[in-house]
Amino acid sequence: VTRAGGQLRQRYREARRDPHLAVLEGFHALKHALRFGAEILDVRTVDAAALLALAADLAPELAEPLAGMARPVDAGAFAGLAPAAHPTGVIAIAARPVVDVEQALAATGPDPIVLLDRPTHHGNMGAVVRVAAAAGAAAVLTTGPHDPWHASSIRGGAGLQFALPVARIEALPETDRPVVAIDPAGAPLPGAEVPPRAVLVFGSERRGVGEDLLERTLLRLAIPMRPRVSSLNLASAVAVVLYWGPRGGG
Ligand SMILES: C[S@@+](CC[C@H](N)C(=O)[O-])C[C@H]1O[C@@H](n2cnc3c(N)ncnc32)[C@H](O)[C@@H]1O
């Protein structure tokens, strides 16, 4: 490894641990970061021509800015920048936006906030951010030690962390929003009315919604399942509720 290669590797390693930075692995993460106004600090590619061809195909508006910012790196050095090199041959560092949780909670529009209670899988958390961004949720908040801005979460979220407020919090602050638990033991979602501005609380992959949050809920709603099926995947459950629940589509 050359001295410059070693320094670059060190820079990416430190960026992964820096709460002010985000590592974007792959084209889709970089594409959405750019579309939603991220401040991009570094872009490396193993194949600039392939990157620009991908941009021309999938995001033509980004081809020119990308051509200006992508710096070449050889395959060996690229492999050292991520635990699993992304097949699109591009990786980047961006500044994380500062998220104001109180402001997100105070937003007066009808869109719900998704709260994940101690999720344990970064890829799953990313999948939640992705569907929340697509469905127009007001924010995604998470409790527990896992970071929704971890590089694996960003990969799972295709970089849509930049599209809406996404933050890890210690606990849900006092809020005037109705708190609704999404829980297999709740009342059936079809026919129930999910209030506007709800904080929709989803439990962890193993433990479900914690007692502390269940005590604060106005409603507890379940997605109907065929007998003998114990639960849906966390991100699948979020998708069902965001697209079906608040609009009363059932
Ligand atoms: C994999 S599930 C957790 C299952 C956990 N063993 C339990 O009993 O709650 C993760 C989260 O997805 C949501 N979920 C999954 N399937 C659901 C269903 N059929 N109805 C309501 N929520 C569901 C809940 O928020 C749940 O806490």
Coordinates of C-alpha atoms and ligand atoms in Angstrom, one line a residue:
V1 CA 0.0 0.0 0.0
T2 CA 1.4 3.4 -1.0
R3 CA 1.6 6.2 1.6
A4 CA -1.2 8.0 -0.2
G5 CA -3.3 4.8 -0.3
G6 CA -2.7 4.3 3.5
Q7 CA -3.8 7.8 4.3
L8 CA -6.9 7.5 2.2
R9 CA -7.8 4.2 4.0
Q10 CA -7.2 5.9 7.3
R11 CA -9.5 8.8 6.3
Y12 CA -12.4 6.5 5.4
R13 CA -11.8 4.5 8.6
E14 CA -12.0 7.6 10.7
A15 CA -15.1 8.9 8.8
R16 CA -17.0 5.8 9.8
R17 CA -16.5 6.6 13.4
D18 CA -17.1 10.4 13.1
P19 CA -20.7 11.4 14.2
H20 CA -20.4 14.4 11.9
L21 CA -19.7 12.4 8.7
A22 CA -21.4 9.7 6.6
V23 CA -19.7 7.1 4.4
L24 CA -21.7 6.5 1.2
E25 CA -21.0 3.1 -0.3
G26 CA -22.2 2.8 -3.9
F27 CA -23.8 4.8 -6.6
H28 CA -27.4 4.9 -5.2
A29 CA -26.3 6.3 -1.8
L30 CA -24.3 9.0 -3.5
K31 CA -27.1 9.7 -6.0
H32 CA -29.7 10.3 -3.3
A33 CA -27.2 12.3 -1.2
L34 CA -26.6 14.6 -4.1
R35 CA -30.3 14.9 -5.0
F36 CA -31.2 15.8 -1.5
G37 CA -28.5 18.4 -1.0
A38 CA -25.7 16.7 0.9
E39 CA -22.4 18.3 1.3
I40 CA -20.1 15.8 -0.4
L41 CA -16.5 15.9 0.9
D42 CA -14.8 13.2 -1.1
V43 CA -15.7 10.8 -4.0
R44 CA -13.5 7.9 -5.1
T45 CA -14.1 5.6 -8.1
V46 CA -12.3 2.6 -9.6
D47 CA -13.8 3.3 -13.0
A48 CA -14.7 6.9 -13.8
A49 CA -16.1 6.0 -17.3
A50 CA -18.4 3.3 -15.8
L51 CA -19.5 5.8 -13.1
L52 CA -20.4 8.4 -15.6
A53 CA -22.2 5.9 -17.8
L54 CA -24.2 4.8 -14.8
A55 CA -25.0 8.4 -14.0
A56 CA -26.0 9.1 -17.6
D57 CA -28.4 6.2 -17.4
L58 CA -29.9 6.6 -13.9
A59 CA -29.4 10.2 -13.0
P60 CA -28.3 12.3 -16.0
E61 CA -28.6 15.5 -14.0
L62 CA -25.8 14.3 -11.8
A63 CA -23.3 13.3 -14.6
E64 CA -21.7 16.7 -14.7
P65 CA -21.3 17.3 -11.0
L66 CA -20.0 13.7 -10.5
A67 CA -17.4 14.1 -13.3
G68 CA -16.1 17.1 -11.5
M69 CA -15.9 15.5 -8.0
A70 CA -15.0 11.8 -8.6
R71 CA -11.3 11.0 -8.1
P72 CA -9.8 7.8 -9.5
V73 CA -8.4 5.1 -7.2
D74 CA -7.0 1.7 -8.1
A75 CA -8.9 -1.5 -7.3
G76 CA -6.6 -2.5 -4.5
A77 CA -6.9 0.8 -2.7
F78 CA -10.7 0.9 -3.3
A79 CA -11.1 -2.5 -1.7
G80 CA -9.5 -1.1 1.4
L81 CA -12.1 1.7 1.8
A82 CA -15.0 -0.5 2.8
P83 CA -15.5 -3.9 4.4
A84 CA -17.2 -5.1 1.2
A85 CA -16.4 -3.1 -1.9
H86 CA -19.5 -1.9 -3.7
P87 CA -20.1 -3.4 -7.1
T88 CA -20.8 0.1 -8.6
G89 CA -17.1 1.0 -7.8
V90 CA -17.8 4.3 -6.0
I91 CA -17.5 5.4 -2.4
A92 CA -17.8 8.8 -0.9
I93 CA -17.8 10.8 2.4
A94 CA -20.5 13.4 3.1
A95 CA -21.2 15.7 6.0
R96 CA -24.2 14.5 8.1
P97 CA -26.9 17.2 8.2
V98 CA -27.7 18.5 11.7
V99 CA -31.1 17.1 12.7
D100 CA -33.3 19.1 15.0
V101 CA -35.5 16.5 16.7
E102 CA -37.7 19.0 18.6
Q103 CA -38.4 20.8 15.3
A104 CA -39.3 17.5 13.5
L105 CA -41.7 16.6 16.4
A106 CA -43.2 20.1 16.3
A107 CA -44.0 20.0 12.5
T108 CA -47.7 20.7 12.1
G109 CA -48.3 18.8 8.9
P110 CA -50.3 15.5 9.0
D111 CA -47.3 13.2 8.1
P112 CA -46.4 10.6 10.6
I113 CA -43.0 10.1 12.3
V114 CA -41.6 6.6 12.4
L115 CA -39.9 5.6 15.7
L116 CA -37.9 2.4 15.8
D117 CA -37.5 1.2 19.3
R118 CA -34.0 -0.3 19.7
P119 CA -33.7 -1.9 16.3
T120 CA -30.7 -4.2 15.9
H121 CA -29.9 -4.5 12.2
H122 CA -28.4 -1.6 10.3
G123 CA -29.6 -2.9 6.9
N124 CA -33.1 -3.2 8.2
M125 CA -32.9 0.4 9.6
G126 CA -31.8 1.6 6.2
A127 CA -34.7 -0.2 4.5
V128 CA -37.1 1.6 6.9
V129 CA -35.5 5.0 6.1
R130 CA -35.9 4.2 2.4
V131 CA -39.6 3.4 2.6
A132 CA -40.2 6.3 5.0
A133 CA -38.6 8.7 2.5
A134 CA -40.6 7.3 -0.3
A135 CA -43.9 7.5 1.6
G136 CA -43.3 11.1 2.7
A137 CA -42.9 10.4 6.5
A138 CA -41.9 13.5 8.5
A139 CA -38.9 11.8 10.2
V140 CA -37.3 8.5 11.3
L141 CA -36.1 8.4 14.9
T142 CA -34.4 5.4 16.5
T143 CA -33.6 4.5 20.1
G144 CA -30.9 2.1 21.2
P145 CA -27.2 1.8 20.3
H146 CA -27.6 1.1 16.5
D147 CA -27.0 4.1 14.3
P148 CA -29.3 4.9 11.4
W149 CA -26.3 6.8 9.8
H150 CA -24.0 3.8 10.0
A151 CA -22.5 3.1 6.5
S152 CA -24.5 -0.2 6.4
S153 CA -27.8 1.7 7.2
I154 CA -27.0 4.2 4.5
R155 CA -26.3 1.4 2.1
G156 CA -29.7 -0.2 3.1
G157 CA -31.4 3.2 2.8
A158 CA -29.8 4.0 -0.6
G159 CA -28.7 7.3 0.9
L160 CA -32.3 8.5 1.6
Q161 CA -31.1 9.5 5.1
F162 CA -30.5 12.8 3.4
A163 CA -34.2 13.1 2.3
L164 CA -35.8 13.5 5.7
P165 CA -34.7 14.1 9.3
V166 CA -33.1 10.8 10.6
A167 CA -31.7 10.7 14.1
R168 CA -30.9 8.4 17.0
I169 CA -32.4 9.6 20.3
E170 CA -32.1 8.5 23.9
A171 CA -35.9 8.4 24.4
L172 CA -39.0 9.9 22.9
P173 CA -39.3 13.5 24.2
E174 CA -42.6 14.8 25.5
T175 CA -44.7 15.5 22.4
D176 CA -48.3 16.5 21.5
R177 CA -48.3 14.0 18.7
P178 CA -50.5 10.9 19.3
V179 CA -48.2 7.8 20.0
V180 CA -49.4 4.7 18.2
A181 CA -47.7 1.3 18.7
I182 CA -47.5 -1.1 15.8
D183 CA -47.6 -4.4 17.5
P184 CA -48.8 -7.9 16.6
A185 CA -50.8 -8.0 19.9
G186 CA -52.8 -4.8 18.9
A187 CA -56.2 -4.3 17.4
P188 CA -56.5 -4.9 13.7
L189 CA -55.3 -2.1 11.5
P190 CA -58.0 -2.4 8.9
G191 CA -60.9 -0.4 10.0
A192 CA -58.9 1.4 12.7
E193 CA -58.2 5.1 12.2
V194 CA -54.6 6.2 12.5
P195 CA -54.6 9.8 13.7
P196 CA -52.7 12.4 11.7
R197 CA -49.2 13.5 13.0
A198 CA -48.9 10.1 14.8
V199 CA -45.6 8.8 16.1
L200 CA -45.7 5.3 14.8
V201 CA -43.7 3.1 17.1
F202 CA -42.2 -0.2 15.8
G203 CA -40.4 -2.7 18.0
S204 CA -37.1 -4.3 17.7
E205 CA -36.6 -7.4 15.5
R206 CA -36.6 -9.6 18.6
R207 CA -38.2 -7.9 21.5
G208 CA -41.0 -5.9 20.0
V209 CA -42.1 -2.5 21.4
G210 CA -40.7 -1.8 24.9
E211 CA -43.0 -1.4 27.9
D212 CA -41.9 2.2 28.5
L213 CA -43.3 3.2 25.1
L214 CA -46.3 1.0 25.3
E215 CA -47.4 2.9 28.4
R216 CA -47.4 6.1 26.3
T217 CA -49.5 4.9 23.4
L218 CA -52.9 6.0 22.5
L219 CA -53.5 3.0 20.3
R220 CA -51.9 -0.4 19.6
L221 CA -52.5 -1.7 16.1
A222 CA -51.7 -5.0 14.4
I223 CA -51.2 -5.9 10.8
P224 CA -53.4 -9.0 10.1
M225 CA -51.4 -12.2 9.4
R226 CA -52.4 -15.7 8.5
P227 CA -52.3 -18.1 11.4
R228 CA -48.9 -19.6 12.3
V229 CA -47.0 -16.6 10.9
S230 CA -45.5 -14.9 13.9
S231 CA -44.5 -11.5 12.5
L232 CA -43.4 -9.4 9.5
N233 CA -39.9 -8.1 9.0
L234 CA -39.6 -4.7 10.6
A235 CA -39.2 -2.7 7.3
S236 CA -42.1 -4.6 5.8
A237 CA -44.3 -3.7 8.7
V238 CA -43.3 0.0 8.4
A239 CA -44.1 -0.2 4.6
V240 CA -47.6 -1.6 5.3
V241 CA -48.5 1.0 7.9
L242 CA -47.1 4.0 6.0
Y243 CA -48.9 3.2 2.8
W244 CA -52.1 1.8 4.3
G245 CA -52.6 3.0 7.8
P246 CA -52.5 6.8 7.9
R247 CA -54.6 7.0 4.8
G248 CA -57.2 4.5 6.0
G249 CA -56.7 2.6 2.8
G250 CA -57.7 -0.8 4.3
Ligands
LIG1 C1 -40.0 -8.7 13.6 S1 -41.1 -7.8 14.5 C2 -40.9 -8.3 16.2 C3 -41.5 -9.4 16.6 C4 -41.5 -9.6 18.2 N1 -41.1 -10.9 18.5 C5 -42.8 -9.2 18.8 O1 -43.4 -10.1 19.3 O2 -43.3 -8.1 18.7 C6 -40.5 -6.2 14.5 C7 -41.6 -5.2 14.7 O3 -42.3 -5.1 13.4 C8 -43.6 -4.8 13.7 N2 -44.5 -5.9 13.3 C9 -44.1 -7.0 12.6 N3 -45.2 -7.7 12.3 C10 -46.3 -7.1 12.8 C11 -47.7 -7.3 12.8 N4 -48.2 -8.4 12.2 N5 -48.5 -6.4 13.3 C12 -48.0 -5.3 13.9 N6 -46.7 -5.0 14.0 C13 -45.8 -5.9 13.4 C14 -43.8 -4.5 15.2 O4 -43.6 -3.2 15.5 C15 -42.6 -5.4 15.7 O5 -42.2 -4.9 17.0

